[in-house]
Each structure stands twice: as C-alpha cells, then as structure tokens.
mmCIF file of C-alpha atoms in Angstrom:
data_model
loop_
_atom_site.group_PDB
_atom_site.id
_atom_site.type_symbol
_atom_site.label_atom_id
_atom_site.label_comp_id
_atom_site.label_asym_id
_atom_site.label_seq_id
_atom_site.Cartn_x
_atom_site.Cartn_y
_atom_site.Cartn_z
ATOM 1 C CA UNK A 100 -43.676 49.847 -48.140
ATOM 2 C CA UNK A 101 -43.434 52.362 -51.177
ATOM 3 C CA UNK A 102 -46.622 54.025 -50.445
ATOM 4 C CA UNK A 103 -45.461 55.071 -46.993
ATOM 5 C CA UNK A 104 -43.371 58.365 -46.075
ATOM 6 C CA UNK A 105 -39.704 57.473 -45.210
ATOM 7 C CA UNK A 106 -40.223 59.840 -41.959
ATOM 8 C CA UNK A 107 -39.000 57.598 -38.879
ATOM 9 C CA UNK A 108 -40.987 58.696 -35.979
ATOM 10 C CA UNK A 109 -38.650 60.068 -33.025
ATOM 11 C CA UNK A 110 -39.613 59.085 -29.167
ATOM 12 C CA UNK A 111 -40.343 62.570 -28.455
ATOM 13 C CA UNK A 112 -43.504 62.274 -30.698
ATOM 14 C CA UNK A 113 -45.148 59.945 -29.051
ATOM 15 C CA UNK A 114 -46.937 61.660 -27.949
ATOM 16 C CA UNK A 115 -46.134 59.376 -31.101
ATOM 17 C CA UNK A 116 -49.203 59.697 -32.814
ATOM 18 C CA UNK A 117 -51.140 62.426 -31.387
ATOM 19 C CA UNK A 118 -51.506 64.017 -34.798
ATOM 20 C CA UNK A 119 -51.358 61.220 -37.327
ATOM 21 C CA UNK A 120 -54.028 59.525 -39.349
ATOM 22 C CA UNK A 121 -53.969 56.318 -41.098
ATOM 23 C CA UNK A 122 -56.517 55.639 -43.773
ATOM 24 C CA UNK A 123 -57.514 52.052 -44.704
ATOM 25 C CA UNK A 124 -60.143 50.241 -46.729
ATOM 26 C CA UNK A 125 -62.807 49.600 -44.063
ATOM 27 C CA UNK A 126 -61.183 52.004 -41.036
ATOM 28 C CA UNK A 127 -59.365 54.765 -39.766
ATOM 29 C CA UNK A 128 -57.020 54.921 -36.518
ATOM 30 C CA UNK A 129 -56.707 58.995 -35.416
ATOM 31 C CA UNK A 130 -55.436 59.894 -31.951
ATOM 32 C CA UNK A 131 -57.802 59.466 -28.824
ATOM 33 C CA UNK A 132 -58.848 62.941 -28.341
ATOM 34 C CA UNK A 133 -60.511 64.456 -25.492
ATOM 35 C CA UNK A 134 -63.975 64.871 -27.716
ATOM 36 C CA UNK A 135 -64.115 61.210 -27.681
ATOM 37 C CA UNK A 136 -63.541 60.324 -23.981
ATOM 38 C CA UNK A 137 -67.511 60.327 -23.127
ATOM 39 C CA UNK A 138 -68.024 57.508 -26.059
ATOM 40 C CA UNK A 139 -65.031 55.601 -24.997
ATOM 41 C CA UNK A 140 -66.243 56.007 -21.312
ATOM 42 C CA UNK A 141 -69.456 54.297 -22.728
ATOM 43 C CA UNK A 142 -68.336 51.793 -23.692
ATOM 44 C CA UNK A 143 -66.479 50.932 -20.840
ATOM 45 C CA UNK A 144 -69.410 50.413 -18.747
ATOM 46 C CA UNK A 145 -69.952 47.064 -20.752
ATOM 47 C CA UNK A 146 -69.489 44.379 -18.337
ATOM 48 C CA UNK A 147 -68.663 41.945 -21.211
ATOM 49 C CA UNK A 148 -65.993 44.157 -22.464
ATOM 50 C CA UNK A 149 -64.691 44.657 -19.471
ATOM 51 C CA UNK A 150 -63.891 40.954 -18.399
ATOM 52 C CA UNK A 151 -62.826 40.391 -21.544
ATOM 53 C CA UNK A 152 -60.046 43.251 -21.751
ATOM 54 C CA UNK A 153 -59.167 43.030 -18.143
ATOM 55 C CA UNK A 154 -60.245 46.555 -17.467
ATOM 56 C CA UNK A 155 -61.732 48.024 -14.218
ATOM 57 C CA UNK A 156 -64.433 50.547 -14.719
ATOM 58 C CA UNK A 157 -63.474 54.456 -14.428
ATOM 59 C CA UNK A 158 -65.140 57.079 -13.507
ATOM 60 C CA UNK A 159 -65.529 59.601 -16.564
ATOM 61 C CA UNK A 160 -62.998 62.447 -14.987
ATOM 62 C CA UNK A 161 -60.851 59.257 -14.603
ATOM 63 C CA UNK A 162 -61.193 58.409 -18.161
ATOM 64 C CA UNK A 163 -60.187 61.964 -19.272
ATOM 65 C CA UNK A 164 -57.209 61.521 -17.229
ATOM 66 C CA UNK A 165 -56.204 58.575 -18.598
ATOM 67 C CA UNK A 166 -56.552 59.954 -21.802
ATOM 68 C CA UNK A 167 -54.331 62.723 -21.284
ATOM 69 C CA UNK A 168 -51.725 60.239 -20.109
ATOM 70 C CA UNK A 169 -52.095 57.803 -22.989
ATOM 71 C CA UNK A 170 -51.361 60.885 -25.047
ATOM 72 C CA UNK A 171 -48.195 62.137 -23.238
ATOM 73 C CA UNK A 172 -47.129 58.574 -23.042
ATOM 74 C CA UNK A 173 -43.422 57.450 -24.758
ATOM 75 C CA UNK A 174 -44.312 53.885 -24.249
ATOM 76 C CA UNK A 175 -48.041 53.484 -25.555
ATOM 77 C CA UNK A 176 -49.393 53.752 -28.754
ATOM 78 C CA UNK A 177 -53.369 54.169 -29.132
ATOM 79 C CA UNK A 178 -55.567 54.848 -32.055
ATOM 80 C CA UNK A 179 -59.533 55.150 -32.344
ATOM 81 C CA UNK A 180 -61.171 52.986 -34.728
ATOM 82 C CA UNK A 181 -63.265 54.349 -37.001
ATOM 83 C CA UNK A 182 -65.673 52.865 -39.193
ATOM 84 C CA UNK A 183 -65.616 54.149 -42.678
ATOM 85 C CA UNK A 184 -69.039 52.709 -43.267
ATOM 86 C CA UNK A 185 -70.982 55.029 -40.633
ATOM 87 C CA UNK A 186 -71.205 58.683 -41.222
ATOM 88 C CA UNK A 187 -68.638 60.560 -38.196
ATOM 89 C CA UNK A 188 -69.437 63.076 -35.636
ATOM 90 C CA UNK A 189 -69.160 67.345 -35.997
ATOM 91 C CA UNK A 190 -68.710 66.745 -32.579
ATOM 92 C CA UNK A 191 -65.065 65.279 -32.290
ATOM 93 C CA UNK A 192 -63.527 67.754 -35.217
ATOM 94 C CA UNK A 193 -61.348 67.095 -38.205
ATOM 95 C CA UNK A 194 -60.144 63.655 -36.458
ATOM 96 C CA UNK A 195 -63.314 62.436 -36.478
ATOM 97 C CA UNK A 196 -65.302 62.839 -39.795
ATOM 98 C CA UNK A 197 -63.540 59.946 -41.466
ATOM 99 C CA UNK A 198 -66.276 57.827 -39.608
ATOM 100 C CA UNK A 199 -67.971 56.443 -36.668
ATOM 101 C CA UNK A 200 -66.240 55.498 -33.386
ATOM 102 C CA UNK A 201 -65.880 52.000 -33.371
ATOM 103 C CA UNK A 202 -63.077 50.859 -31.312
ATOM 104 C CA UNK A 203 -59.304 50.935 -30.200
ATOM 105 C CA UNK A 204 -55.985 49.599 -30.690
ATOM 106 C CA UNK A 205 -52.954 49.977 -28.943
ATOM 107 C CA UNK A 206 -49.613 49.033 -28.721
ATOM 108 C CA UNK A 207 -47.488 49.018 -25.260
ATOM 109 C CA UNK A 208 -43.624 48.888 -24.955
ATOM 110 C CA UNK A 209 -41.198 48.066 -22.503
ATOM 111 C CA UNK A 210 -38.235 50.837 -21.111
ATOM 112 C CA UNK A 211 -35.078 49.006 -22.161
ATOM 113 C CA UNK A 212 -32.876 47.804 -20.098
ATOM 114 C CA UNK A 213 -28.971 48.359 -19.360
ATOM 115 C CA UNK A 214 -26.071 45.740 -19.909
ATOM 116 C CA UNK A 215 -27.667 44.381 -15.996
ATOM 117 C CA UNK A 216 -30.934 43.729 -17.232
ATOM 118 C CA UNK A 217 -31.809 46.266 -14.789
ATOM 119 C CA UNK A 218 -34.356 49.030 -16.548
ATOM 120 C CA UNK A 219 -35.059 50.638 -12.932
ATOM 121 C CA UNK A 220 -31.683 52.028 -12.541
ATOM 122 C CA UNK A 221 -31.933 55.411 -14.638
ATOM 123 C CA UNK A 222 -33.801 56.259 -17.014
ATOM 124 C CA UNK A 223 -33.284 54.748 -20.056
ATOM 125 C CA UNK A 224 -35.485 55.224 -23.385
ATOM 126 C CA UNK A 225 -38.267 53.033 -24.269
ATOM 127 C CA UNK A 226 -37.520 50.165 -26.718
ATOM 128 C CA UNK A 227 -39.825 49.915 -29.178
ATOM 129 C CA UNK A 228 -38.388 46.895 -30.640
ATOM 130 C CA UNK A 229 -41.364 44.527 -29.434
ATOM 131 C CA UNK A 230 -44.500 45.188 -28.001
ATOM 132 C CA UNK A 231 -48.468 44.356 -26.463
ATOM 133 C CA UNK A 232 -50.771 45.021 -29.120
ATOM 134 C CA UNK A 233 -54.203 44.671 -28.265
ATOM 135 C CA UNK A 234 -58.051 45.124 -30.489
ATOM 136 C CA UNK A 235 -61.357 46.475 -29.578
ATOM 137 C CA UNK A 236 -64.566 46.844 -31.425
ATOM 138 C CA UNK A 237 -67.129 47.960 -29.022
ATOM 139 C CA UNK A 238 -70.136 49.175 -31.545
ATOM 140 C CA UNK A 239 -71.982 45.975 -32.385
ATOM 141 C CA UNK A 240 -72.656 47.693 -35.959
ATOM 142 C CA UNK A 241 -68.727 47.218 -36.627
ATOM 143 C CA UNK A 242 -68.662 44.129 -35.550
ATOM 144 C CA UNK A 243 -68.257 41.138 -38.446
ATOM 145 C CA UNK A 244 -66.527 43.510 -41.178
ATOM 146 C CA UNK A 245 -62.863 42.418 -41.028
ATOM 147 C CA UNK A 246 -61.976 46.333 -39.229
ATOM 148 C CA UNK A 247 -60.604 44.413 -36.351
ATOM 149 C CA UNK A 248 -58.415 42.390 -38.863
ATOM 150 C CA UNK A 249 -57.173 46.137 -40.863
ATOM 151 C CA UNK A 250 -56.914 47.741 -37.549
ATOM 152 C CA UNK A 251 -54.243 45.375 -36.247
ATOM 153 C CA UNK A 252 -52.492 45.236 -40.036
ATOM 154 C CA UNK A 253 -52.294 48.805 -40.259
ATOM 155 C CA UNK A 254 -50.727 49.325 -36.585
ATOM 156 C CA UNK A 255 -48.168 46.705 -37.251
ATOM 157 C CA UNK A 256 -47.434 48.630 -40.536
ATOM 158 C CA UNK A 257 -47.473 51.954 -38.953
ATOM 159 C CA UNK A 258 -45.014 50.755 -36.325
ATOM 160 C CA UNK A 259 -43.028 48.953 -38.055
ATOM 161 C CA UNK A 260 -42.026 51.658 -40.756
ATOM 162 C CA UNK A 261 -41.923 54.337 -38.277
ATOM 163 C CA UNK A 262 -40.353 52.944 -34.932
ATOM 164 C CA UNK A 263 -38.460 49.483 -36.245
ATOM 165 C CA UNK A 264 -41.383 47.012 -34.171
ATOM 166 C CA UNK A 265 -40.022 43.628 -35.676
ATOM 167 C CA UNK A 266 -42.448 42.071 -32.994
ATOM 168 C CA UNK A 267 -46.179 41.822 -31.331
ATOM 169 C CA UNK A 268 -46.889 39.529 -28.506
ATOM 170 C CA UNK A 269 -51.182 39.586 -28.160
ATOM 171 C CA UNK A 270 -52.458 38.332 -24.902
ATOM 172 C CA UNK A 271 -55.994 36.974 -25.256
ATOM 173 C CA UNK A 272 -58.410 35.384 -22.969
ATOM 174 C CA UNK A 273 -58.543 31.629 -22.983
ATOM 175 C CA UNK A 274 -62.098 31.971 -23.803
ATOM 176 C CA UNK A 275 -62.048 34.239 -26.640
ATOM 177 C CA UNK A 276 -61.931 32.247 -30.070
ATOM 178 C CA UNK A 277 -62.979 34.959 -31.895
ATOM 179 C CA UNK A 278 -59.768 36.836 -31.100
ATOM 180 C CA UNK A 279 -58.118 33.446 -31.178
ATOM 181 C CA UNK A 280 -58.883 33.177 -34.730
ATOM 182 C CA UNK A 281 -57.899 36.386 -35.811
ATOM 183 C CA UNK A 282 -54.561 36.369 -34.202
ATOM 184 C CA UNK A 283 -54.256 32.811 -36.005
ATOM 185 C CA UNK A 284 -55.250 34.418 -39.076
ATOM 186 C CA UNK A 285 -52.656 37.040 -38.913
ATOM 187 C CA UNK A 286 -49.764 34.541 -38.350
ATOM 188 C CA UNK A 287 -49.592 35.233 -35.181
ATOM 189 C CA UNK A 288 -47.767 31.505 -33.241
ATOM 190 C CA UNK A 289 -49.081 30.303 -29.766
ATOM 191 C CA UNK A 290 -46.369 30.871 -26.833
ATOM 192 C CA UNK A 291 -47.650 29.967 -23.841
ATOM 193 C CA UNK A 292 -50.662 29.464 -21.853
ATOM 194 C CA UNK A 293 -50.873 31.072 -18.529
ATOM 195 C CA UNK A 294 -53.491 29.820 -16.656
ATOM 196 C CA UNK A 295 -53.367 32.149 -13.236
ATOM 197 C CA UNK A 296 -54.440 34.717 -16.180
ATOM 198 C CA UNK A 297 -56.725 32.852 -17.837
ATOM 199 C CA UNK A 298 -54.544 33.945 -21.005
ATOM 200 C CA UNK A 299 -52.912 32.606 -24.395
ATOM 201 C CA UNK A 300 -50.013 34.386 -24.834
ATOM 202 C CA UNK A 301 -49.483 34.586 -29.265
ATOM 203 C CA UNK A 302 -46.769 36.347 -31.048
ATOM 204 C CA UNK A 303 -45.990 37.796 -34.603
ATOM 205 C CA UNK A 304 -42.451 37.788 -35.535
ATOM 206 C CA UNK A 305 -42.137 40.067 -38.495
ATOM 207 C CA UNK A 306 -39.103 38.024 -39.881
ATOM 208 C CA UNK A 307 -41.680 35.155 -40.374
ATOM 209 C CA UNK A 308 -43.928 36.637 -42.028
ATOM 210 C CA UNK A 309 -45.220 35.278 -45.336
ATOM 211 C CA UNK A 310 -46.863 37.678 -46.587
ATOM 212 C CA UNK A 311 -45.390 41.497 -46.507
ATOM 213 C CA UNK A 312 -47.673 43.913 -44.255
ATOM 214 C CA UNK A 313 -49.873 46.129 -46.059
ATOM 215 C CA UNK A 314 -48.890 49.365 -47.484
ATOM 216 C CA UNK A 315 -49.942 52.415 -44.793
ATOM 217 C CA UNK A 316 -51.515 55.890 -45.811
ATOM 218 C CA UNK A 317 -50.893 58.101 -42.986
ATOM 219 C CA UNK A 318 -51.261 61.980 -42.975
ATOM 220 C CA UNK A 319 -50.549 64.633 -40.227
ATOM 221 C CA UNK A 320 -54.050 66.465 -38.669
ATOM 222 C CA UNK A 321 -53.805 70.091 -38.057
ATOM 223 C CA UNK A 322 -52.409 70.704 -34.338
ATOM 224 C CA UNK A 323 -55.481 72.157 -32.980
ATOM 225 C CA UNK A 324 -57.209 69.130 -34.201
ATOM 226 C CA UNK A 325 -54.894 66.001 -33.104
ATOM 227 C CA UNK A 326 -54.794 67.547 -29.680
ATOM 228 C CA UNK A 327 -58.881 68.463 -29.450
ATOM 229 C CA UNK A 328 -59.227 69.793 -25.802
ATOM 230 C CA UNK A 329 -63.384 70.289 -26.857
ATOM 231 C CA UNK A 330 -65.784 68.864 -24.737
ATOM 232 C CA UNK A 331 -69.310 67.985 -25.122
ATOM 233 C CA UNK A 332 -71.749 67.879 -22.586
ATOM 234 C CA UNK A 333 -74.348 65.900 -24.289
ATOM 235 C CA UNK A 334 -73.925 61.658 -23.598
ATOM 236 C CA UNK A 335 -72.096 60.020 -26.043
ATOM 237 C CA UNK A 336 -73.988 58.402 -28.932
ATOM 238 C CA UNK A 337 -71.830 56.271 -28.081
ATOM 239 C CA UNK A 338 -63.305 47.393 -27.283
ATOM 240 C CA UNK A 339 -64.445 43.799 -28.775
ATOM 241 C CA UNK A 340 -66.513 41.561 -31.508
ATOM 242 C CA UNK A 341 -66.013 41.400 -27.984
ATOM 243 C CA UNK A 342 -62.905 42.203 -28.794
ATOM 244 C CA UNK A 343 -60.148 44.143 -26.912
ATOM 245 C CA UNK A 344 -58.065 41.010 -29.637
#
C-alpha cells in the first residue's frame, strides 16, 4: 500500500506494537496501556461478552497482569479501539485522545515449528505467517458504525505490510450472526464447524482477495506514552456488537 511506511516490523518489537498508532476513518487501534486496564476490566464483567468471547472473568490486579504480558508478548498482537466519534480521556495520555475506548482486536500466532513438526523442541521464533484474529466492541454507543468492520481491515493491513500475515483464521460462536456476517462480508470462507466448541471456524486468505486491503496510516507514540505505567484510581467510565468477531 503506497500510503504505508516500507518499515518491516522485527519480532523483537512486538512488544510489536506497543508504540504504534493506526488512524482510520471511524477508529483508532493504540497499544493497551496500563491507563486503560480499569475500562477494559469493565467491561469484562459483562456476562454477555464473556460467553461470547470465551473469557473467564479476572480479577482487576489479574487484568493488569495480563496486560503487561500481552505487551511483552512475541506472539500476540492487541490494539484498543477507539471511537473517533466520542471525545477521549486526559486520563489515558497521548494514546488516548484520538477517542473513546470502544473495544479490542487482536491477532495470535503460532511458534513455528522445525523440519519434525515438533515446535516444543527449542525455541524457535514465532511465525507470523497466519494467525487468530479476533473483534470486540464493548461500548453499546460504538456499536452499529462499521468500527468493527475498519478495525479488522486495518489489522490485516497493519500485519500484513509489516510482518508478511498472508492469512486470518476467525473463530466465532455458532450463535453469533452478527460476527458471522461481518466475517462473510470481509471475504472471509467457512472451514469447519466444531461443535464440542460451539464454533465456526472462517478464514481469509490474502491471495484471494478481491479487493486490495485498505491503505494504513500508522505513526510511532512517544515512549513514555506507548508504554503508560499511570494509573487512575477513579472507576473506569468505562469486546462485542457483542462482538469479540
């Protein structure tokens, strides 16, 4: 995509996004700071959201944990939504005035494995060749605007400039035809149906594709921003159209 940087992202920054930006129409994705755990912890209390991500509820010094390990992580990719439409929060710094919290995406990858098909044996680096994408948009005001739809678009675009993804498998809850249809509407192709799960299995094969992924904007935070350590002690104002899609 022309309007993209040519920078390829190395696995050591994977920590991959923990200082990048990317700036659509309706949304922006910025890394999952620490200022934004007591929203996301919110949200996560949601019983509907929940069952529908195939989450357990945390405790909010678990959440912060996880955070800090989703950020370290080589082999998962997470953004924040926000919603360009709602005025941000001073609260959550630089990262977060582009808008509201909204959401999540993510993207999970597999460690590759050796000429045995054995990825156990040492350690070998993460392939980022395919991977899990998922959606959430947990605020019911950012729900019905096509951000789910950009969010996933500009992922895909992000990953596939910057780390060579040529494919995204989703894995969606049988009962979900809302994320159904906007997997469908991506061009995403049915796989399976695994019914222990309760989950359709979809994938998104790059090579298919009819129509080329939109272009990304994407611009580096300051460091002390990307990587906010503030807290706030005041409840969060604060995935999916029920949506973790």
């Amino acid at each position: 995509n022309a309007a993209a940087s040519s920078h390829q992202v190395c696995p050591d920054e994977m920590r991959l996004n923990r200082r990048t930006r990317i700036v659509g129409e309706l949304c922006e994705l910025v890394p999952y700071s620490k200022a934004m755990v007591p929203k996301y912890h919110d949200w996560m209390q949601d019983t509907e959201i929940l069952e529908l991500t195939g989450s357990e509820p945390l405790s909010l010094e678990e959440e912060y944990e996880m955070q800090w390990s989703w950020q370290e992580s080589e082999d998962k990719l997470t953004f924040i939504i926000l919603d360009r439409s709602i005025p941000g929060s001073l609260k959550l710094g630089l990262a977060g005035q582009g808008g509201a919290m909204a959401g999540d995406v993510n993207l999970f990858f597999n460690q590759a494995e050796d000429e045995d098909g054995d990825s156990q044996s040492q350690r070998l680096p993460v392939s980022y060749a395919a991977g899990e994408i998922e959606v959430m948009v947990a605020e019911k005001l950012s729900r019905r605007k096509g951000i789910a739809k950009e969010a996933l678009q500009l992922i895909e675009s992000f990953c596939s400039e910057r780390l060579g993804t040529r494919r995204f498998i989703a894995k969606i809850k049988d009962h979900n035809e809302a994320s159904v249809a906007l997997f469908k509407g991506l061009g995403y192709d049915f796989v399976k149906h695994v019914e222990v799960f309760s989950e359709l299995v979809f994938m998104l094969d790059l090579s298919t594709l009819k129509e080329p992924l939109p272009d990304i904007r994407d611009e580096t935070l300051p460091e002390e921003e990307g990587v906010s350590t503030a807290e706030t002690d005041d409840q969060p104002d604060m995935h999916s159209e029920s949506e973790k899609k």
